[in-house]
């Protein structure tokens, strides 16, 4: 007679049996962790099962992660651009923020203050995200689903998954750029969406990791940029009166018309 574990991990779930086991086997896992119900399972194994379920996101959208990595396996032509985007796509946002800073050198103090706040928002968002990662300690999906097709090398065991730092930083930059210039913000958004997807495609994150990272980035980047535009003007004015103008520039002034 097949065991309960064998039933839910059996062939009826097709090629994605392991993913389905994580998704539909939550109750079975909990059952197996109760000594009174399954006393033949060693205590160490029950503890391992319980911890694995608590520290991974497989029960949330593990099946979708496997579907996306299967899509990656079936689209080899996208491997190189997706891997490049996953590793270096963040440079697009550095370039856009640098462009807004350069333009703001000849603009108002409020524009320069907002541009500088945009630069500050990304590292602040990354620091906040690091604290959340360490607190949640979600295991990377490439370690949970050993059978998944992974393009990038799976990070170390202590390099946690939730939220995605790439999504946090890129969407913090998107929020800042939307405050500075809506058109540039739109361009940044068009770049941030495929970057976020690439982190799932290469096997580095669950979908909920990038969604949470995007939300966190916006929640951090938007208020910092708005506060910079409102409260940073005085500091920029001060810098423009001294050597700091090499950094923040000075607005072009139209020469007064001569009296006729």
Short mmCIF file of C-alpha atoms in Angstrom, two decimals:
data_model
loop_
_atom_site.label_atom_id
_atom_site.label_comp_id
_atom_site.label_asym_id
_atom_site.label_seq_id
_atom_site.Cartn_x
_atom_site.Cartn_y
_atom_site.Cartn_z
CA UNK A 1 0.00 0.00 0.00
CA UNK A 2 1.53 3.36 -1.01
CA UNK A 3 2.38 5.73 1.78
CA UNK A 4 0.75 9.14 2.06
CA UNK A 5 4.05 10.78 1.14
CA UNK A 6 4.33 8.60 -1.95
CA UNK A 7 0.78 9.49 -2.97
CA UNK A 8 1.28 13.21 -3.13
CA UNK A 9 4.76 12.96 -4.69
CA UNK A 10 3.74 10.33 -7.21
CA UNK A 11 3.57 10.37 -11.00
CA UNK A 12 0.05 11.74 -11.09
CA UNK A 13 1.53 15.22 -10.79
CA UNK A 14 3.71 14.85 -13.85
CA UNK A 15 7.20 16.22 -14.40
CA UNK A 16 6.77 18.87 -11.72
CA UNK A 17 6.16 16.44 -8.86
CA UNK A 18 8.56 18.17 -6.52
CA UNK A 19 6.99 21.57 -7.11
CA UNK A 20 3.54 20.14 -6.56
CA UNK A 21 4.74 18.43 -3.41
CA UNK A 22 5.73 21.79 -1.97
CA UNK A 23 2.46 23.40 -3.01
CA UNK A 24 -0.14 20.77 -2.06
CA UNK A 25 1.81 18.90 0.57
CA UNK A 26 1.81 21.62 3.23
CA UNK A 27 -0.73 19.79 5.34
CA UNK A 28 1.09 16.50 4.88
CA UNK A 29 4.36 18.11 5.94
CA UNK A 30 2.70 19.44 9.06
CA UNK A 31 1.27 15.97 9.76
CA UNK A 32 4.68 14.40 9.42
CA UNK A 33 6.11 16.85 11.95
CA UNK A 34 3.82 15.56 14.71
CA UNK A 35 5.50 12.74 16.66
CA UNK A 36 2.18 11.34 17.86
CA UNK A 37 0.93 10.87 14.29
CA UNK A 38 4.06 9.49 12.69
CA UNK A 39 6.37 8.25 15.47
CA UNK A 40 8.55 6.20 13.11
CA UNK A 41 10.11 9.32 11.57
CA UNK A 42 13.22 10.42 13.51
CA UNK A 43 12.98 13.67 15.42
CA UNK A 44 15.84 15.19 13.41
CA UNK A 45 13.99 14.61 10.12
CA UNK A 46 10.76 16.09 11.48
CA UNK A 47 12.62 19.18 12.61
CA UNK A 48 14.33 19.49 9.21
CA UNK A 49 10.99 19.23 7.39
CA UNK A 50 9.38 21.89 9.58
CA UNK A 51 12.32 24.29 9.25
CA UNK A 52 12.51 23.83 5.48
CA UNK A 53 8.85 24.74 5.10
CA UNK A 54 9.17 27.80 7.36
CA UNK A 55 12.27 29.24 5.71
CA UNK A 56 11.40 28.83 2.03
CA UNK A 57 8.80 30.46 -0.17
CA UNK A 58 8.02 27.27 -2.06
CA UNK A 59 4.53 27.06 -0.58
CA UNK A 60 3.70 30.54 -1.93
CA UNK A 61 4.63 30.34 -5.61
CA UNK A 62 7.12 27.50 -5.99
CA UNK A 63 5.11 26.05 -8.85
CA UNK A 64 5.22 29.32 -10.76
CA UNK A 65 8.98 29.52 -10.19
CA UNK A 66 9.38 26.06 -11.70
CA UNK A 67 7.17 27.01 -14.66
CA UNK A 68 9.33 30.07 -15.37
CA UNK A 69 12.59 28.13 -15.11
CA UNK A 70 11.09 25.50 -17.43
CA UNK A 71 10.36 28.35 -19.84
CA UNK A 72 14.01 29.39 -19.49
CA UNK A 73 15.12 25.85 -20.36
CA UNK A 74 12.98 25.96 -23.51
CA UNK A 75 14.22 29.40 -24.68
CA UNK A 76 18.01 29.11 -25.02
CA UNK A 77 18.15 32.17 -27.29
CA UNK A 78 17.22 34.31 -24.28
CA UNK A 79 19.86 32.93 -21.94
CA UNK A 80 22.62 35.40 -22.78
CA UNK A 81 20.52 38.59 -22.77
CA UNK A 82 18.64 37.54 -19.64
CA UNK A 83 21.85 36.62 -17.80
CA UNK A 84 23.37 39.97 -18.81
CA UNK A 85 20.26 41.84 -17.73
CA UNK A 86 20.19 40.00 -14.41
CA UNK A 87 23.85 40.80 -13.69
CA UNK A 88 24.33 44.26 -15.21
CA UNK A 89 20.87 45.70 -15.80
CA UNK A 90 21.15 47.76 -12.63
CA UNK A 91 23.68 49.96 -14.48
CA UNK A 92 20.82 51.31 -16.59
CA UNK A 93 19.40 53.01 -13.51
CA UNK A 94 22.78 54.36 -12.46
CA UNK A 95 23.07 55.91 -15.94
CA UNK A 96 19.57 57.42 -15.79
CA UNK A 97 20.18 58.91 -12.34
CA UNK A 98 23.52 60.29 -13.51
CA UNK A 99 21.82 61.85 -16.51
CA UNK A 100 19.24 63.58 -14.31
CA UNK A 101 22.02 64.86 -12.03
CA UNK A 102 23.92 66.28 -15.01
CA UNK A 103 20.83 68.02 -16.34
CA UNK A 104 20.00 69.39 -12.89
CA UNK A 105 23.38 71.15 -12.70
CA UNK A 106 21.90 73.84 -14.93
CA UNK A 107 18.41 73.68 -13.41
CA UNK A 108 16.82 74.95 -10.22
CA UNK A 109 18.06 74.05 -6.75
CA UNK A 110 14.90 72.04 -6.20
CA UNK A 111 15.64 69.94 -9.28
CA UNK A 112 19.21 69.30 -8.12
CA UNK A 113 18.04 68.41 -4.61
CA UNK A 114 15.59 65.90 -6.05
CA UNK A 115 18.25 64.40 -8.33
CA UNK A 116 20.68 63.96 -5.43
CA UNK A 117 17.94 62.42 -3.29
CA UNK A 118 17.38 59.91 -6.08
CA UNK A 119 20.98 58.79 -5.79
CA UNK A 120 20.61 58.46 -2.02
CA UNK A 121 17.36 56.49 -2.17
CA UNK A 122 18.85 53.44 -3.91
CA UNK A 123 21.57 52.65 -1.33
CA UNK A 124 19.16 53.35 1.53
CA UNK A 125 16.68 50.94 0.01
CA UNK A 126 19.43 48.34 -0.36
CA UNK A 127 20.43 48.70 3.31
CA UNK A 128 16.84 48.32 4.48
CA UNK A 129 16.43 45.30 2.24
CA UNK A 130 19.55 43.66 3.67
CA UNK A 131 18.05 43.86 7.14
CA UNK A 132 14.79 42.30 5.93
CA UNK A 133 16.68 39.53 4.13
CA UNK A 134 18.59 38.59 7.27
CA UNK A 135 15.43 38.70 9.40
CA UNK A 136 13.30 36.55 7.07
CA UNK A 137 16.16 34.25 5.98
CA UNK A 138 14.27 32.74 3.05
CA UNK A 139 16.24 30.01 1.29
CA UNK A 140 16.93 30.59 -2.39
CA UNK A 141 14.59 28.66 -4.70
CA UNK A 142 17.54 27.22 -6.59
CA UNK A 143 18.43 25.41 -3.35
CA UNK A 144 14.87 24.27 -2.62
CA UNK A 145 14.13 22.99 -6.15
CA UNK A 146 17.28 21.09 -7.04
CA UNK A 147 15.69 19.88 -10.28
CA UNK A 148 14.88 23.40 -11.55
CA UNK A 149 16.71 24.71 -14.61
CA UNK A 150 19.05 27.43 -13.29
CA UNK A 151 21.15 29.69 -15.52
CA UNK A 152 23.12 31.56 -12.85
CA UNK A 153 25.21 29.85 -10.21
CA UNK A 154 23.08 29.43 -7.10
CA UNK A 155 24.22 31.83 -4.35
CA UNK A 156 25.53 30.59 -1.02
CA UNK A 157 23.27 29.21 1.67
CA UNK A 158 23.44 32.44 3.69
CA UNK A 159 22.63 34.65 0.69
CA UNK A 160 18.89 34.85 1.25
CA UNK A 161 16.15 35.37 -1.29
CA UNK A 162 13.40 37.63 0.11
CA UNK A 163 13.09 40.37 -1.06
CA UNK A 164 15.05 40.69 -4.30
CA UNK A 165 17.72 43.36 -3.89
CA UNK A 166 17.82 43.99 -7.64
CA UNK A 167 14.09 44.72 -7.61
CA UNK A 168 14.39 46.94 -4.53
CA UNK A 169 17.18 49.10 -5.96
CA UNK A 170 15.75 49.33 -9.48
CA UNK A 171 12.26 50.30 -8.35
CA UNK A 172 13.63 52.79 -5.83
CA UNK A 173 15.35 54.40 -8.82
CA UNK A 174 12.10 54.22 -10.82
CA UNK A 175 10.22 56.02 -8.03
CA UNK A 176 12.91 58.70 -7.79
CA UNK A 177 12.99 59.22 -11.55
CA UNK A 178 9.19 59.53 -11.69
CA UNK A 179 9.46 62.39 -9.18
CA UNK A 180 12.28 64.03 -11.14
CA UNK A 181 10.94 63.54 -14.67
CA UNK A 182 7.94 61.42 -15.64
CA UNK A 183 9.32 60.51 -19.06
CA UNK A 184 12.59 59.27 -17.62
CA UNK A 185 10.61 57.49 -14.93
CA UNK A 186 8.61 55.73 -17.64
CA UNK A 187 11.82 54.66 -19.36
CA UNK A 188 13.14 53.37 -16.04
CA UNK A 189 9.94 51.40 -15.44
CA UNK A 190 10.24 49.74 -18.85
CA UNK A 191 13.76 48.68 -17.88
CA UNK A 192 12.86 47.59 -14.34
CA UNK A 193 10.14 45.13 -15.36
CA UNK A 194 12.33 42.84 -17.50
CA UNK A 195 15.15 43.16 -14.95
CA UNK A 196 12.83 41.91 -12.21
CA UNK A 197 11.61 39.05 -14.43
CA UNK A 198 15.19 38.10 -15.29
CA UNK A 199 15.90 37.39 -11.62
CA UNK A 200 13.24 34.67 -11.71
CA UNK A 201 14.22 33.49 -15.20
CA UNK A 202 17.83 32.77 -14.19
CA UNK A 203 16.65 30.92 -11.06
CA UNK A 204 17.74 33.39 -8.39
CA UNK A 205 14.35 34.38 -6.93
CA UNK A 206 10.75 33.41 -6.43
CA UNK A 207 8.15 35.67 -8.08
CA UNK A 208 7.04 36.99 -4.69
CA UNK A 209 10.63 38.05 -3.98
CA UNK A 210 10.66 40.47 -6.89
CA UNK A 211 7.12 41.71 -6.26
CA UNK A 212 7.93 42.49 -2.64
CA UNK A 213 11.22 44.07 -3.70
CA UNK A 214 9.48 46.32 -6.22
CA UNK A 215 6.94 47.47 -3.63
CA UNK A 216 9.63 48.08 -1.02
CA UNK A 217 11.75 50.06 -3.50
CA UNK A 218 8.83 52.33 -4.39
CA UNK A 219 7.88 52.84 -0.74
CA UNK A 220 11.43 53.94 0.04
CA UNK A 221 12.41 55.77 -3.14
CA UNK A 222 9.30 57.92 -3.54
CA UNK A 223 9.24 59.65 -0.11
CA UNK A 224 13.00 60.19 -0.08
CA UNK A 225 12.87 61.93 -3.46
CA UNK A 226 9.87 64.04 -2.48
CA UNK A 227 11.53 65.01 0.80
CA UNK A 228 14.75 65.89 -1.04
CA UNK A 229 12.93 68.19 -3.43
CA UNK A 230 11.10 69.91 -0.58
CA UNK A 231 13.79 70.15 2.09
CA UNK A 232 17.09 69.89 0.20
CA UNK A 233 16.90 73.18 -1.72
CA UNK A 234 18.61 75.19 1.03
CA UNK A 235 21.55 72.79 1.09
CA UNK A 236 21.94 73.00 -2.69
CA UNK A 237 21.80 76.81 -2.56
CA UNK A 238 24.57 76.76 0.04
CA UNK A 239 26.73 74.43 -2.06
CA UNK A 240 26.24 76.59 -5.14
CA UNK A 241 27.67 79.61 -3.35
CA UNK A 242 30.98 77.88 -2.75
CA UNK A 243 33.28 75.13 -4.06
CA UNK A 244 30.33 72.74 -3.89
CA UNK A 245 29.09 74.19 -7.18
CA UNK A 246 31.52 71.81 -8.90
CA UNK A 247 29.17 69.06 -7.71
CA UNK A 248 25.78 70.72 -7.98
CA UNK A 249 26.49 73.27 -10.71
CA UNK A 250 24.61 76.55 -11.02
CA UNK A 251 21.49 77.42 -13.00
CA UNK A 252 21.90 79.34 -16.25
CA UNK A 253 20.64 82.85 -15.99
CA UNK A 254 19.44 84.82 -18.98
CA UNK A 255 21.49 87.98 -19.42
CA UNK A 256 19.43 91.13 -18.76
CA UNK A 257 18.39 93.04 -21.82
CA UNK A 258 20.16 96.35 -22.35
CA UNK A 259 18.01 99.47 -22.23
CA UNK A 260 17.29 101.02 -25.60
#
